[in-house]
Coordinates of C-alpha atoms in Angstrom, one line a residue:
K952 CA 10.9 18.0 -12.9
E953 CA 13.5 21.0 -13.5
V954 CA 11.5 23.5 -11.7
D955 CA 14.1 24.1 -8.9
Q956 CA 16.8 24.5 -11.4
I957 CA 14.7 27.1 -13.5
M958 CA 13.6 29.0 -10.5
D959 CA 17.5 29.4 -9.5
T960 CA 18.4 30.4 -12.9
L961 CA 15.5 33.0 -12.9
V962 CA 16.5 34.7 -9.7
E963 CA 20.3 34.6 -10.2
S964 CA 20.0 36.0 -13.8
L965 CA 17.7 39.0 -12.7
H966 CA 19.7 39.6 -9.7
E967 CA 22.8 40.0 -11.6
Y968 CA 21.3 41.7 -14.7
F969 CA 19.5 44.6 -12.6
N970 CA 22.0 44.6 -10.0
L971 CA 19.4 43.8 -7.3
N972 CA 19.8 43.7 -3.7
L973 CA 17.3 40.7 -3.6
C974 CA 15.5 38.7 -6.0
V975 CA 12.9 36.0 -4.8
V976 CA 10.5 33.9 -6.6
S977 CA 8.0 31.7 -4.6
L978 CA 5.5 29.0 -5.6
Y979 CA 1.8 29.4 -4.6
D980 CA -0.1 26.5 -3.3
W981 CA -3.8 27.3 -4.1
P982 CA -5.5 24.4 -1.9
N983 CA -3.6 25.9 1.1
Q984 CA -3.8 29.6 0.0
E985 CA -0.2 30.1 0.8
F986 CA 3.3 30.6 -0.8
T987 CA 5.5 27.6 -0.4
K988 CA 8.9 26.8 -1.9
S989 CA 11.1 29.9 -2.6
K990 CA 14.3 30.5 -4.4
T991 CA 16.4 33.4 -3.5
A992 CA 19.5 35.5 -5.0
G993 CA 21.0 38.1 -2.9
L994 CA 20.7 36.8 0.6
D995 CA 22.4 34.0 2.6
E996 CA 20.3 30.9 2.9
P997 CA 19.7 29.9 6.6
P998 CA 21.9 27.1 7.9
S999 CA 20.4 23.5 7.3
P1000 CA 18.9 21.9 10.4
A1001 CA 21.3 19.4 12.3
I1002 CA 20.8 15.8 11.5
E1003 CA 18.9 13.7 14.3
S1004 CA 21.0 11.4 16.4
A1005 CA 20.1 7.7 16.8
E1006 CA 18.7 8.6 20.2
E1007 CA 16.4 11.2 19.0
I1008 CA 14.7 9.5 16.1
A1009 CA 12.2 7.7 18.4
V1010 CA 10.5 11.3 19.0
P1011 CA 9.7 13.5 16.1
K1012 CA 10.5 17.2 16.9
E1013 CA 8.1 20.0 16.1
E1014 CA 9.7 22.0 13.3
E1015 CA 9.9 25.6 14.0
P1016 CA 8.4 28.0 11.2
R1017 CA 11.1 29.3 8.9
V1018 CA 11.8 33.0 9.0
L1019 CA 10.6 34.8 5.9
N1020 CA 12.8 37.1 4.1
L1021 CA 12.2 40.6 3.0
G1022 CA 10.9 39.5 -0.6
E1023 CA 8.8 36.7 0.9
R1024 CA 7.1 39.2 3.2
L1025 CA 6.3 41.5 0.3
L1026 CA 4.8 38.7 -1.6
V1027 CA 2.6 37.5 1.3
A1028 CA 1.5 41.3 1.7
C1029 CA 0.5 41.7 -1.8
A1030 CA -0.8 38.0 -2.4
E1031 CA -4.3 39.3 -3.5
D1032 CA -2.9 41.5 -6.2
M1033 CA -0.7 38.6 -7.3
K1034 CA -3.7 36.4 -7.7
N1035 CA -5.6 39.0 -9.6
E1036 CA -2.5 39.1 -12.2
K1037 CA -1.5 42.5 -11.2
K1038 CA 2.0 43.8 -11.2
V1039 CA 3.0 45.8 -8.3
F1040 CA 5.5 48.6 -7.8
L1041 CA 6.3 49.5 -4.0
T1042 CA 8.1 52.6 -3.0
R1043 CA 10.3 52.7 0.0
D1044 CA 7.3 54.3 2.1
Q1045 CA 4.9 51.5 0.9
I1046 CA 7.5 48.9 1.7
R1047 CA 7.8 50.4 5.2
E1048 CA 4.0 50.3 5.5
K1049 CA 3.8 46.5 4.3
L1050 CA 6.7 45.4 6.6
S1051 CA 5.4 47.2 9.7
E1052 CA 2.1 45.3 9.5
Q1053 CA 4.2 42.1 9.8
G1054 CA 6.2 43.4 12.8
M1055 CA 9.5 43.8 10.6
E1056 CA 11.8 46.7 10.3
M1057 CA 12.6 48.5 7.2
P1058 CA 16.1 47.6 6.1
P1059 CA 18.4 50.4 5.3
D1060 CA 19.3 49.5 1.7
C1061 CA 16.0 49.1 0.3
M1062 CA 14.6 51.9 -2.3
S1063 CA 11.8 50.2 -4.1
A1064 CA 10.3 46.5 -4.9
T1065 CA 8.7 45.3 -8.1
L1066 CA 6.4 42.1 -7.8
V1067 CA 5.3 40.2 -10.9
P1068 CA 2.8 37.3 -10.9
L1069 CA 3.6 34.0 -12.8
I1070 CA 0.6 33.0 -14.7
H1071 CA -0.1 29.9 -17.1
A1072 CA -3.4 29.2 -18.5
G1073 CA -5.1 31.7 -16.4
K1074 CA -3.9 30.2 -13.2
F1075 CA -1.6 31.9 -10.7
K1076 CA 1.5 29.5 -10.1
A1077 CA 4.1 31.7 -8.5
A1078 CA 5.3 35.3 -8.0
L1079 CA 8.5 37.2 -8.4
C1080 CA 9.8 40.0 -6.1
M1081 CA 12.9 42.2 -7.2
V1082 CA 14.1 44.4 -4.5
S1083 CA 16.3 47.4 -5.5
G1084 CA 18.6 49.5 -3.3
D1085 CA 19.5 52.2 -5.7
R1086 CA 16.3 52.7 -7.8
S1087 CA 13.1 54.8 -6.7
A1088 CA 11.3 54.6 -9.9
P1089 CA 9.9 51.6 -11.7
F1090 CA 11.9 49.6 -14.5
P1091 CA 11.7 51.0 -18.1
E1092 CA 8.8 49.4 -20.1
K1093 CA 11.1 47.3 -22.4
D1094 CA 12.9 45.9 -19.1
M1095 CA 9.4 45.0 -17.7
H1096 CA 8.4 43.3 -20.9
M1097 CA 11.6 41.0 -20.6
V1098 CA 10.8 40.4 -17.0
A1099 CA 7.0 39.5 -18.1
D1100 CA 8.5 37.2 -20.9
L1101 CA 10.7 35.4 -18.4
A1102 CA 7.9 35.1 -15.9
D1103 CA 5.7 33.4 -18.5
R1104 CA 8.2 31.1 -19.6
V1105 CA 8.8 30.0 -16.0
A1106 CA 5.1 29.8 -15.3
V1107 CA 4.7 27.1 -18.1
V1108 CA 7.7 25.2 -16.5
V1109 CA 6.0 25.2 -13.1
S1110 CA 2.6 24.2 -14.6
H1111 CA 4.3 21.1 -16.3
A1112 CA 6.2 20.1 -13.2
E1113 CA 3.0 20.3 -11.0
L1114 CA 1.2 18.1 -13.7
F1115 CA 4.3 15.7 -13.8
Q1116 CA 4.5 15.6 -10.0
Q1117 CA 0.6 14.8 -9.7
V1118 CA 0.9 12.1 -12.1
E1119 CA 3.9 10.8 -10.3
R1120 CA 2.4 11.0 -6.8
Q1121 CA -0.9 9.3 -8.1
A1122 CA 1.2 6.3 -9.3
V1123 CA 2.8 5.8 -5.8
T1124 CA 0.1 6.8 -3.4
D1125 CA -3.1 5.5 -2.0
P1126 CA -6.0 7.7 -3.1
M1127 CA -8.0 7.3 0.1
T1128 CA -5.4 8.1 2.6
G1129 CA -2.8 9.9 0.6
L1130 CA -0.1 7.5 2.0
F1131 CA 2.3 5.8 -0.3
N1132 CA 1.1 2.5 -1.9
R1133 CA 2.3 -1.0 -1.7
R1134 CA 4.5 -0.7 -4.9
Y1135 CA 6.3 2.4 -3.9
F1136 CA 6.7 0.8 -0.3
Q1137 CA 8.3 -2.5 -1.7
E1138 CA 10.8 -0.3 -3.9
Q1139 CA 11.9 1.7 -0.7
F1140 CA 12.2 -1.6 1.2
S1141 CA 14.7 -3.0 -1.3
K1142 CA 16.6 0.3 -1.3
E1143 CA 16.9 0.2 2.4
I1144 CA 18.4 -3.4 2.1
D1145 CA 20.8 -2.1 -0.3
R1146 CA 21.9 0.8 2.1
F1147 CA 22.5 -1.7 4.9
Q1148 CA 24.9 -3.8 2.7
R1149 CA 26.7 -0.6 1.8
F1150 CA 26.8 1.1 5.2
G1151 CA 25.7 -1.5 7.7
H1152 CA 22.8 0.4 9.3
P1153 CA 20.0 -1.6 10.8
F1154 CA 16.4 -0.6 10.1
S1155 CA 13.0 -1.4 11.5
Y1156 CA 9.6 -2.5 9.9
I1157 CA 6.2 -1.9 11.5
I1158 CA 3.0 -3.6 10.4
V1159 CA -0.3 -2.0 11.6
D1160 CA -3.6 -3.8 11.5
L1161 CA -6.9 -1.9 12.4
D1162 CA -8.9 -4.0 14.9
Y1163 CA -12.6 -5.0 14.2
L1164 CA -12.8 -3.3 10.7
K1165 CA -15.5 -6.0 9.6
K1166 CA -17.5 -5.1 12.7
I1167 CA -17.5 -1.4 12.1
N1168 CA -18.5 -2.2 8.4
D1169 CA -21.1 -4.5 9.3
T1170 CA -22.8 -2.4 11.9
L1171 CA -22.0 1.0 11.0
G1172 CA -21.5 0.9 7.3
H1173 CA -18.4 1.0 5.0
H1174 CA -18.3 4.8 5.3
F1175 CA -17.4 4.7 8.8
G1176 CA -15.0 1.9 8.0
D1177 CA -13.2 4.5 5.6
I1178 CA -13.2 7.1 8.3
A1179 CA -11.5 4.6 10.6
I1180 CA -8.8 3.9 8.1
K1181 CA -8.1 7.4 7.5
H1182 CA -7.8 8.1 11.2
I1183 CA -5.0 5.5 11.4
A1184 CA -3.4 7.0 8.3
N1185 CA -3.4 10.5 9.9
V1186 CA -2.1 9.2 13.2
L1187 CA 0.8 7.4 11.3
K1188 CA 1.7 10.7 9.4
R1189 CA 2.0 12.6 12.7
S1190 CA 4.0 9.9 14.5
V1191 CA 7.0 9.5 12.2
R1192 CA 10.0 11.4 10.8
D1193 CA 10.3 12.8 7.2
V1194 CA 12.8 10.1 6.3
D1195 CA 10.3 7.3 7.4
V1196 CA 8.2 5.6 4.8
V1197 CA 4.4 5.0 5.6
A1198 CA 2.2 3.1 3.3
R1199 CA -1.2 1.6 3.0
F1200 CA -0.6 -2.0 2.2
G1201 CA -4.3 -2.9 1.5
G1202 CA -7.6 -2.8 3.4
E1203 CA -7.0 -2.0 7.0
E1204 CA -3.3 -2.8 7.0
F1205 CA -0.5 -0.2 7.1
V1206 CA 3.2 -0.6 7.1
V1207 CA 6.0 1.8 8.4
L1208 CA 9.7 1.7 7.4
L1209 CA 12.0 3.3 10.0
P1210 CA 15.7 3.8 8.3
E1211 CA 18.6 3.5 10.8
T1212 CA 16.4 2.5 13.6
D1213 CA 17.1 -0.4 16.1
L1214 CA 14.7 -2.4 17.9
Q1215 CA 14.6 -0.2 21.0
N1216 CA 13.8 3.0 19.3
A1217 CA 11.4 1.2 16.8
R1218 CA 9.4 -0.2 19.9
M1219 CA 9.0 3.3 21.3
V1220 CA 7.6 4.5 17.9
A1221 CA 5.3 1.4 17.6
E1222 CA 4.1 2.1 21.2
R1223 CA 3.4 5.8 20.5
I1224 CA 1.4 4.9 17.3
C1225 CA -0.7 2.3 19.1
S1226 CA -1.4 4.7 21.9
A1227 CA -2.1 7.7 19.6
I1228 CA -4.6 5.5 17.5
R1229 CA -6.7 4.8 20.8
A1230 CA -6.1 8.3 22.3
K1231 CA -8.8 10.2 20.4
E1232 CA -12.4 9.0 19.8
V1233 CA -13.3 8.9 16.1
E1234 CA -16.8 10.8 15.4
G1235 CA -19.6 8.2 14.9
I1236 CA -17.6 5.2 16.0
G1237 CA -15.9 5.8 19.3
T1238 CA -12.5 4.6 20.2
I1239 CA -10.7 2.4 17.8
T1240 CA -7.6 0.2 18.2
A1241 CA -4.9 -1.5 16.2
S1242 CA -2.5 -4.3 16.6
L1243 CA 1.1 -3.8 15.6
G1244 CA 3.9 -6.3 14.6
L1245 CA 7.5 -5.2 14.6
A1246 CA 10.7 -6.7 13.0
T1247 CA 14.3 -5.5 12.9
F1248 CA 16.6 -5.9 10.0
P1249 CA 19.1 -7.8 10.1
K1250 CA 18.4 -8.8 13.8
D1251 CA 15.3 -10.8 13.0
A1252 CA 16.0 -11.7 9.5
E1253 CA 18.4 -11.0 6.5
D1254 CA 15.7 -11.6 3.7
K1255 CA 12.9 -9.0 3.0
D1256 CA 10.4 -11.6 2.4
K1257 CA 11.3 -13.5 5.7
L1258 CA 11.4 -10.2 7.7
Q1259 CA 7.9 -9.2 6.4
E1260 CA 6.6 -12.6 7.2
L1261 CA 7.8 -12.6 10.7
A1262 CA 6.3 -9.1 11.3
D1263 CA 3.1 -10.5 10.1
Q1264 CA 3.2 -13.3 12.5
A1265 CA 4.2 -11.0 15.4
L1266 CA 1.0 -8.8 14.5
Y1267 CA -1.1 -11.8 14.8
L1268 CA 0.4 -12.7 18.0
A1269 CA -0.8 -9.4 19.1
K1270 CA -4.3 -10.1 17.7
H1271 CA -4.2 -13.4 19.5
R1272 CA -3.3 -11.7 22.7
G1273 CA -6.3 -9.6 22.8
R1274 CA -5.3 -6.6 20.1
N1275 CA -4.5 -3.2 20.9
Q1276 CA -0.9 -3.9 21.4
V1277 CA 2.6 -4.2 20.0
C1278 CA 4.5 -7.5 19.6
S1279 CA 8.0 -7.7 18.3
V1280 CA 9.8 -10.7 16.7
S1281 CA 12.6 -10.9 19.0
E1282 CA 11.0 -9.9 22.2
D1283 CA 7.4 -11.6 21.7
L1284 CA 7.2 -13.9 18.7
M1285 CA 10.3 -16.1 19.2
P1286 CA 9.7 -16.7 23.0
S1287 CA 6.0 -17.7 22.3
L1288 CA 7.2 -20.2 19.5
K1289 CA 9.7 -21.8 21.9
D1290 CA 6.9 -22.0 24.5
G1291 CA 4.8 -24.0 21.9
Q1292 CA 2.3 -21.3 21.5
P1293 CA 1.6 -20.3 17.8
P1294 CA 1.2 -16.8 16.9
S1295 CA -2.3 -17.5 15.1
S1296 CA -4.3 -20.6 14.9
V1297 CA -6.4 -21.6 12.0
A1298 CA -8.3 -23.4 14.9
Q1299 CA -9.9 -20.0 15.8
Q1300 CA -13.5 -19.7 14.9
P1301 CA -13.9 -17.5 11.6
E1302 CA -15.5 -14.2 12.3
K1303 CA -18.7 -15.2 10.0
A1304 CA -19.3 -18.2 8.0
Q1305 CA -21.9 -18.3 5.2
T1306 CA -24.6 -19.8 7.1
K1307 CA -24.8 -21.0 10.8
A1308 CA -24.8 -24.4 10.0
E1309 CA -21.6 -24.2 7.8
S1310 CA -19.9 -22.2 10.3
E1311 CA -20.6 -24.9 13.1
V1312 CA -19.4 -27.8 10.8
A1313 CA -16.4 -25.8 9.7
Q1314 CA -15.4 -24.9 13.3
A1315 CA -15.9 -28.4 14.6
K1316 CA -13.7 -29.7 11.9
L1317 CA -11.0 -27.1 12.3
Q1318 CA -11.0 -27.9 16.2
E1319 CA -10.8 -31.6 15.5
T1320 CA -7.8 -31.0 13.0
A1321 CA -6.1 -28.7 15.5
A1322 CA -6.1 -31.4 18.3
T1323 CA -3.6 -33.2 16.0
V1324 CA -1.6 -30.2 14.9
D1325 CA 2.1 -30.8 15.1
L1326 CA 3.6 -27.6 16.9
D1327 CA 7.1 -28.4 15.6
L1328 CA 5.6 -27.9 12.1
V1329 CA 3.9 -24.8 13.2
A1330 CA 7.2 -23.4 14.5
E1331 CA 9.1 -24.3 11.4
K1332 CA 6.5 -23.4 8.6
G1333 CA 4.0 -21.2 10.4
I1334 CA 0.4 -21.1 9.5
L1335 CA 1.0 -22.7 6.1
G1336 CA 2.0 -25.7 7.7
V1337 CA -1.0 -25.9 9.8
V1338 CA -3.5 -25.4 6.8
A1339 CA -1.5 -27.7 4.6
Q1340 CA -2.2 -30.3 7.1
I1341 CA -5.9 -29.5 7.3
V1342 CA -6.1 -29.6 3.4
K1343 CA -4.6 -33.1 3.5
G1344 CA -7.5 -34.2 5.7
V1345 CA -9.9 -32.4 3.4
D1346 CA -8.5 -34.3 0.4
E1347 CA -8.8 -37.6 2.0
K1348 CA -12.4 -36.8 3.1
D1349 CA -13.1 -35.9 -0.6
A1350 CA -12.0 -39.4 -1.8
Y1351 CA -8.9 -37.8 -3.4
G1352 CA -6.2 -39.4 -1.4
N1353 CA -2.9 -37.9 -1.0
E1354 CA -2.3 -37.2 -4.8
R1355 CA -4.6 -34.1 -5.5
S1356 CA -2.7 -31.4 -3.7
P1357 CA 0.8 -32.1 -5.0
R1358 CA -0.6 -32.6 -8.6
A1359 CA -2.5 -29.3 -8.4
Y1360 CA 0.4 -27.5 -6.9
T1361 CA 2.8 -28.8 -9.8
I1362 CA 0.5 -28.1 -12.7
A1363 CA -0.6 -24.6 -11.4
S1364 CA 3.0 -23.8 -10.8
R1365 CA 4.1 -24.7 -14.3
I1366 CA 1.3 -22.6 -15.9
A1367 CA 2.4 -19.6 -13.6
Q1368 CA 5.9 -20.1 -14.9
A1369 CA 4.9 -20.4 -18.5
L1370 CA 3.0 -17.1 -18.0
R1371 CA 6.3 -15.6 -16.5
L1372 CA 4.6 -14.4 -13.4
S1373 CA 6.8 -13.2 -10.5
K1374 CA 8.0 -15.6 -7.9
E1375 CA 5.4 -14.3 -5.3
H1376 CA 2.7 -14.2 -7.8
A1377 CA 3.4 -17.8 -9.0
E1378 CA 3.4 -18.9 -5.4
I1379 CA 0.1 -17.5 -4.7
V1380 CA -1.2 -19.3 -7.7
S1381 CA 0.2 -22.6 -6.7
L1382 CA -1.0 -22.4 -3.1
S1383 CA -4.5 -21.6 -4.3
A1384 CA -4.5 -24.7 -6.2
V1385 CA -3.7 -26.6 -3.1
F1386 CA -6.2 -24.7 -0.6
N1387 CA -9.0 -24.4 -3.3
N1388 CA -11.0 -27.3 -1.5
L1389 CA -10.7 -26.0 1.9
G1390 CA -14.2 -24.8 2.0
K1391 CA -15.3 -28.3 1.8
L1392 CA -14.8 -28.5 5.7
G1393 CA -18.2 -27.3 5.9
V1394 CA -19.7 -29.8 3.6
P1395 CA -21.1 -33.3 4.9
E1396 CA -19.0 -36.2 4.0
E1397 CA -22.0 -38.0 2.6
I1398 CA -22.4 -35.3 -0.2
L1399 CA -18.9 -35.3 -0.9
K1400 CA -18.8 -39.1 -1.4
K1401 CA -22.2 -39.4 -2.8
N1402 CA -22.2 -42.0 -5.7
G1403 CA -24.9 -40.4 -8.0
P1404 CA -26.4 -37.0 -8.8
L1405 CA -26.7 -34.2 -6.4
S1406 CA -29.9 -32.8 -5.4
E1407 CA -30.7 -29.1 -5.8
N1408 CA -30.2 -28.5 -2.0
E1409 CA -27.0 -30.4 -2.1
R1410 CA -25.7 -28.3 -5.3
D1411 CA -26.4 -25.2 -3.1
V1412 CA -24.2 -26.5 -0.4
I1413 CA -21.3 -27.3 -3.0
K1414 CA -21.8 -23.8 -4.4
R1415 CA -20.9 -22.2 -1.1
V1416 CA -17.7 -23.9 -0.9
P1417 CA -15.6 -21.1 -2.4
A1418 CA -17.0 -18.4 -0.2
L1419 CA -16.5 -20.7 2.8
G1420 CA -13.0 -21.5 1.9
A1421 CA -12.1 -17.7 1.6
K1422 CA -13.7 -17.1 4.9
L1423 CA -11.7 -19.7 6.7
L1424 CA -8.6 -18.0 5.3
E1425 CA -9.5 -14.7 6.4
P1426 CA -8.1 -14.6 9.9
A1427 CA -4.7 -15.6 8.2
R1428 CA -3.4 -12.2 6.7
M1429 CA -0.7 -14.2 5.0
L1430 CA -3.1 -16.2 3.0
V1431 CA -5.7 -13.3 2.4
K1432 CA -4.6 -13.1 -1.3
I1433 CA -5.2 -16.9 -1.7
G1434 CA -8.6 -16.5 -0.1
A1435 CA -9.9 -14.1 -2.7
V1436 CA -8.3 -16.4 -5.4
I1437 CA -10.3 -19.4 -4.2
E1438 CA -13.6 -17.3 -3.9
A1439 CA -13.4 -16.8 -7.7
A1440 CA -12.2 -20.2 -8.7
H1441 CA -15.6 -21.4 -9.9
E1442 CA -16.4 -18.4 -12.1
N1443 CA -16.8 -19.3 -15.7
W1444 CA -15.1 -17.5 -18.6
D1445 CA -18.6 -16.9 -20.2
G1446 CA -20.1 -15.5 -16.9
S1447 CA -22.2 -18.7 -16.1
G1448 CA -20.3 -19.5 -12.9
Y1449 CA -20.6 -18.8 -9.2
P1450 CA -20.7 -17.1 -6.7
K1451 CA -20.8 -13.7 -8.3
G1452 CA -21.3 -14.6 -12.1
L1453 CA -17.9 -12.7 -13.1
K1454 CA -16.9 -12.9 -16.7
G1455 CA -13.6 -13.0 -18.9
E1456 CA -11.0 -10.7 -17.5
E1457 CA -13.2 -9.8 -14.5
I1458 CA -12.1 -13.2 -13.0
P1459 CA -8.6 -13.0 -11.5
L1460 CA -6.0 -14.7 -13.4
E1461 CA -5.0 -16.9 -10.5
S1462 CA -8.7 -17.9 -10.2
R1463 CA -8.9 -18.7 -13.9
I1464 CA -5.7 -21.0 -13.6
I1465 CA -7.0 -22.7 -10.5
A1466 CA -10.2 -23.4 -12.2
L1467 CA -8.5 -25.2 -15.0
V1468 CA -6.2 -27.0 -12.9
E1469 CA -8.8 -28.2 -10.5
T1470 CA -10.9 -29.5 -13.3
Y1471 CA -8.1 -31.4 -15.0
V1472 CA -6.8 -32.9 -11.6
A1473 CA -10.5 -34.0 -10.8
M1474 CA -11.1 -35.5 -14.3
T1475 CA -7.9 -37.7 -14.0
S1476 CA -8.5 -38.9 -10.7
D1477 CA -10.9 -41.7 -9.4
R1478 CA -14.1 -40.1 -8.0
P1479 CA -16.9 -41.9 -5.9
Y1480 CA -19.3 -41.7 -9.1
R1481 CA -16.7 -42.6 -11.9
K1482 CA -13.3 -43.9 -12.8
A1483 CA -10.4 -41.5 -13.7
L1484 CA -10.4 -40.3 -17.4
S1485 CA -7.4 -40.6 -19.6
K1486 CA -5.3 -37.6 -20.1
A1487 CA -6.3 -37.5 -23.7
E1488 CA -10.1 -37.6 -22.9
A1489 CA -9.6 -35.0 -20.1
I1490 CA -8.0 -32.7 -22.6
R1491 CA -10.6 -33.3 -25.2
Q1492 CA -13.4 -32.2 -22.6
I1493 CA -11.4 -29.2 -21.6
Q1494 CA -11.0 -28.0 -25.2
D1495 CA -14.6 -28.3 -25.6
E1496 CA -15.1 -25.9 -22.7
S1497 CA -12.6 -23.6 -23.9
G1498 CA -14.2 -20.1 -24.2
K1499 CA -17.1 -21.3 -22.1
R1500 CA -15.9 -22.3 -18.8
F1501 CA -12.2 -21.7 -19.3
D1502 CA -9.8 -18.9 -20.4
P1503 CA -8.9 -20.0 -24.0
R1504 CA -5.4 -18.7 -23.7
L1505 CA -4.8 -20.7 -20.4
V1506 CA -6.2 -23.8 -22.1
K1507 CA -3.4 -23.6 -24.7
F1508 CA -0.8 -23.2 -22.0
L1509 CA -2.1 -26.2 -20.0
I1510 CA -2.2 -28.4 -23.2
S1511 CA 1.4 -27.4 -24.1
I1512 CA 2.6 -28.2 -20.5
L1513 CA 1.0 -31.6 -20.5
Q1514 CA 2.4 -32.5 -24.0
K1515 CA 5.9 -31.6 -22.8
E1516 CA 5.2 -33.6 -19.8
S1517 CA 4.5 -36.7 -21.9

C-alpha cells in the first residue's frame, strides 16, 4: 500500500543525486494500454481543482484532461520500447523530434533524457524518465546499474501493491458490475452518519430497483437480465460524483449515497438517473426502466435502519404508482400515508404462483384479508404489520389459534441470540419463524384440518407451501430475505427434504433454525389429528432426528434453551 511513498522517494532521490531538471515515474495500466498515476520531482505540481459548492453537486462536471509534463510525454512517445524492456537514451535533437510529434515545443534547459522500464516477473509495471539540463552523454555504467537496481526494487513494491489492491477491491466490489458491494456500502453509510454528528452536514440515500427483471429473465433469459443490470450500473457510474458511493445491494437493487446533499439536489440526481436509464435502448431488450426511492438524513429519519426502511417504502410507492419514477419520503411517501394509501400492498397479486390454482386461491385469500386491513396499522408498522395480520389468520385457519406465532418467534429469537447472530440477522430468523406458514394461504382448509393421513395429491399440495410462501413475499423487498429462508425451511440435514433436496451446510442457517422451531411448536400444540405432545416427548423425538432432519448443533442449542426455560 506504500507505492505512492516509494515512488515519491525514488524521483526525489534521483533528482537530487544526479542534479536533474526533471524526474518522473509513471505507472502503466496494461488493460487500457496507457500510463496513469505519475510522481514528479523538479516541476511544480498543478493546482488542485476547486471543491464543488452545494449548488453544483447535483450535476457532475466533465473533467478536463490533465496536461502532461515533459517526462510524461517522453514516456508516452517511447511506450513500446518500455514495454519491450528496453532502456532508452534520447539526445536533445531526439527529444525535440518526440515532442514535435505531440505538438509541444522544446524547452530550453533540456540536453538529454534517460528512460528506464520498471519490470517485475517479466511484466512491465512502470517507467522512469530522468531529464538532464547539463548532460549530453549517457550516464556511466555504474550509475545505470544503481538506477536499474532501484527500478527493480520499486517494481516489486508496485507489483505487490497491485496485488493487494486487487484483493482489497474484490473484497468490497460486486464482480458482475464492478460497483461496491453491500458490506462496503453499509460501512460508508455508518461513516457518513458519524460525519454528520461531527459537522452537521445532511446527506441523501437513493435506492434503485430495475423494473420487470423477472419478466426479462423469463422471456429472454438470465443473460439478458444480467445485461440490464449492467446497463443500470453503468448509468449510475456516469451520473454521480467521485465522492458519492454507488453499490449493488443484491439482485436488481442498487443504492447511492450522496454526501453533503440535501433533498432538492438529491431529487435532481435521482431524476437524472431515472431518465438516463430509460434514455438509451439496451441491445436485445429495448427500453428498460427503474423505480427509485429517496430519503434524506436527518430530515426523514435520524437512524440508519429507519432511513433505509423509509427509502425502501418510497421505492415501492414508485412501483405502486406505475414504476419508472422517483418517490421521496418527505414529498411522496408521508403524504400518501396520511391519505391512507400504503406504499405497497400484500393484497397485490404475486407475479407468478407455483400453479394457477394456488395463485387464484392465494390471491382470493389475500384480497379477503386486505378488506379488513387496519390502515393505521399500515402507517405505524408498514408492510410487516399487514403480513403479521395475515399470518394471524393463517394460524387460526391451520388450527393453531393465537399461540403459534408468538411461541415460534420467541424460540427462534433465543436460538439466534445463543448463536450470537447480529441484531438484523436474528430479526430475520425470528420473522421467518412467524411467516413460515404464509404459503398455507394457497392450501384448502379441509386439507389443513384433515383428521387423518393425507393422500399423495394432498401431500404434493403441502410440499408447495414453502415456495408459495416465498413467492407471496417477493413483492415486499423488505421481506425478500425472509422469503428465501421460508423456501428452504423444509429441507433436511441429510438431504431428504424439499423442494430442492439441499443437504447440510447447503441449507441456510436461518432455514435450519426455522425447521427446528416449527417442528417443536407443532409437536407441543394440539393438532386436528392428535393432542399436543409433552415437552419431554417432543425433545426426545427431535433428538432422534438429530443429524437426519435437523442440524445436530442447533438441536443442542434448542434443548439447552428449553431446559433453561424450565
